[in-house]
């Protein structure tokens, strides 16, 4: 899907349907993020008996807005000369390395990552980032 979005955007750009610089796509990302925030604030997503999201009209609207946001981010990547798939691969690798470091640091300090909580894990995350 990332590669397809990139190709669709390249195709549109090939006929002149494109912004002249990164400012247009950056503004579109902000606009789409605002739409996602509005959708998230409109009501909580319904949950089934086991806590899983229920796919209903509300979920479909949120999915559509998040899809628009992803598409806009990909367009910003393309316009900035960055292939989104490669950028995401690098972000995945960076996250995996950092989270692995958080797990190791937690173990060294006798913390169980499953029960430490967000505040403690976030502090470890910040410590790992500072050490990079």
Tab-separated table of C-alpha atoms in Angstrom:
chain	number	residue	atom	x	y	z
A	1	UNK	CA	0.000	0.000	0.000
A	2	UNK	CA	2.825	2.469	0.695
A	3	UNK	CA	4.410	1.830	-2.682
A	4	UNK	CA	1.034	2.041	-4.442
A	5	UNK	CA	0.257	5.391	-2.798
A	6	UNK	CA	3.655	6.684	-3.875
A	7	UNK	CA	3.030	5.564	-7.457
A	8	UNK	CA	-0.491	7.050	-7.523
A	9	UNK	CA	0.885	10.363	-6.332
A	10	UNK	CA	3.709	10.226	-8.888
A	11	UNK	CA	1.127	9.581	-11.601
A	12	UNK	CA	-0.972	12.568	-10.543
A	13	UNK	CA	2.158	14.729	-10.359
A	14	UNK	CA	3.073	13.608	-13.875
A	15	UNK	CA	0.041	15.424	-15.256
A	16	UNK	CA	0.584	18.528	-13.137
A	17	UNK	CA	-1.678	17.674	-10.191
A	18	UNK	CA	0.943	18.435	-7.546
A	19	UNK	CA	2.073	21.140	-5.160
A	20	UNK	CA	5.116	23.193	-6.150
A	21	UNK	CA	6.939	22.508	-2.863
A	22	UNK	CA	6.613	20.742	0.513
A	23	UNK	CA	4.459	23.480	2.062
A	24	UNK	CA	1.248	22.231	0.427
A	25	UNK	CA	1.651	18.619	1.529
A	26	UNK	CA	2.733	19.727	5.026
A	27	UNK	CA	-0.434	21.827	5.351
A	28	UNK	CA	-2.501	18.892	4.101
A	29	UNK	CA	-0.975	16.631	6.785
A	30	UNK	CA	-2.000	19.190	9.439
A	31	UNK	CA	-5.518	19.402	7.969
A	32	UNK	CA	-5.920	15.621	7.898
A	33	UNK	CA	-4.575	15.282	11.448
A	34	UNK	CA	-7.173	17.818	12.615
A	35	UNK	CA	-9.886	15.721	10.955
A	36	UNK	CA	-8.621	12.582	12.736
A	37	UNK	CA	-8.610	14.433	16.057
A	38	UNK	CA	-12.199	15.607	15.510
A	39	UNK	CA	-13.300	12.071	14.692
A	40	UNK	CA	-11.543	10.678	17.765
A	41	UNK	CA	-13.156	13.328	19.963
A	42	UNK	CA	-16.659	12.767	18.589
A	43	UNK	CA	-17.309	9.599	20.602
A	44	UNK	CA	-15.404	6.612	21.933
A	45	UNK	CA	-15.068	3.677	19.606
A	46	UNK	CA	-17.543	0.932	20.511
A	47	UNK	CA	-15.997	-2.210	21.927
A	48	UNK	CA	-17.188	-5.797	21.812
A	49	UNK	CA	-17.501	-8.086	24.819
A	50	UNK	CA	-13.782	-8.922	24.729
A	51	UNK	CA	-12.699	-5.294	24.349
A	52	UNK	CA	-12.036	-5.479	20.617
A	53	UNK	CA	-13.148	-2.531	18.475
A	54	UNK	CA	-16.469	-3.087	16.747
A	55	UNK	CA	-16.365	-2.329	13.043
A	56	UNK	CA	-19.308	-0.032	12.538
A	57	UNK	CA	-19.987	3.278	10.772
A	58	UNK	CA	-18.010	5.243	13.365
A	59	UNK	CA	-15.016	2.910	13.017
A	60	UNK	CA	-15.268	3.169	9.234
A	61	UNK	CA	-15.164	6.996	9.414
A	62	UNK	CA	-12.116	6.916	11.666
A	63	UNK	CA	-10.423	4.395	9.388
A	64	UNK	CA	-11.121	6.634	6.387
A	65	UNK	CA	-9.700	9.705	8.135
A	66	UNK	CA	-6.596	7.831	9.248
A	67	UNK	CA	-6.166	6.551	5.689
A	68	UNK	CA	-6.360	10.128	4.401
A	69	UNK	CA	-3.734	11.151	6.959
A	70	UNK	CA	-1.400	8.334	5.898
A	71	UNK	CA	-1.876	9.234	2.237
A	72	UNK	CA	-1.065	12.886	3.000
A	73	UNK	CA	2.067	11.893	4.953
A	74	UNK	CA	3.181	9.753	2.022
A	75	UNK	CA	2.675	12.701	-0.294
A	76	UNK	CA	4.816	14.874	1.988
A	77	UNK	CA	7.507	12.186	1.912
A	78	UNK	CA	7.354	11.993	-1.871
A	79	UNK	CA	7.519	15.758	-2.269
A	80	UNK	CA	10.490	15.906	0.126
A	81	UNK	CA	12.291	13.271	-1.954
A	82	UNK	CA	11.959	10.514	0.648
A	83	UNK	CA	10.389	7.156	-0.148
A	84	UNK	CA	7.924	6.446	2.657
A	85	UNK	CA	8.667	2.700	2.720
A	86	UNK	CA	12.352	3.294	3.308
A	87	UNK	CA	11.653	5.953	5.936
A	88	UNK	CA	9.247	3.626	7.728
A	89	UNK	CA	11.738	0.748	7.593
A	90	UNK	CA	14.329	2.977	9.272
A	91	UNK	CA	11.806	4.210	11.843
A	92	UNK	CA	10.868	0.593	12.630
A	93	UNK	CA	14.514	-0.322	13.118
A	94	UNK	CA	15.117	2.719	15.327
A	95	UNK	CA	12.051	1.949	17.441
A	96	UNK	CA	12.998	-1.719	17.795
A	97	UNK	CA	16.527	-0.792	18.903
A	98	UNK	CA	15.278	1.799	21.383
A	99	UNK	CA	12.584	-0.445	22.817
A	100	UNK	CA	15.085	-3.271	23.140
A	101	UNK	CA	17.328	-0.885	25.073
A	102	UNK	CA	14.372	0.060	27.295
A	103	UNK	CA	13.742	-3.632	28.006
A	104	UNK	CA	17.410	-4.238	28.836
A	105	UNK	CA	17.592	-1.158	31.066
A	106	UNK	CA	14.396	-2.167	32.850
A	107	UNK	CA	15.772	-5.666	33.460
A	108	UNK	CA	19.040	-4.222	34.811
A	109	UNK	CA	17.003	-2.145	37.267
A	110	UNK	CA	14.699	-4.974	38.269
A	111	UNK	CA	11.640	-3.482	36.570
A	112	UNK	CA	9.061	-5.698	34.881
A	113	UNK	CA	8.094	-3.930	31.636
A	114	UNK	CA	4.668	-5.589	31.786
A	115	UNK	CA	3.801	-3.868	35.059
A	116	UNK	CA	6.122	-0.830	35.159
A	117	UNK	CA	3.537	1.511	33.632
A	118	UNK	CA	3.764	4.238	31.036
A	119	UNK	CA	5.464	6.832	33.242
A	120	UNK	CA	8.356	4.533	34.158
A	121	UNK	CA	8.745	3.191	30.621
A	122	UNK	CA	8.613	6.691	29.154
A	123	UNK	CA	11.379	7.793	31.544
A	124	UNK	CA	13.505	4.854	30.381
A	125	UNK	CA	12.715	5.719	26.756
A	126	UNK	CA	13.896	9.291	27.313
A	127	UNK	CA	17.061	8.006	28.991
A	128	UNK	CA	17.787	5.724	26.039
A	129	UNK	CA	17.251	8.589	23.584
A	130	UNK	CA	19.583	10.872	25.540
A	131	UNK	CA	22.261	8.168	25.416
A	132	UNK	CA	22.169	7.848	21.628
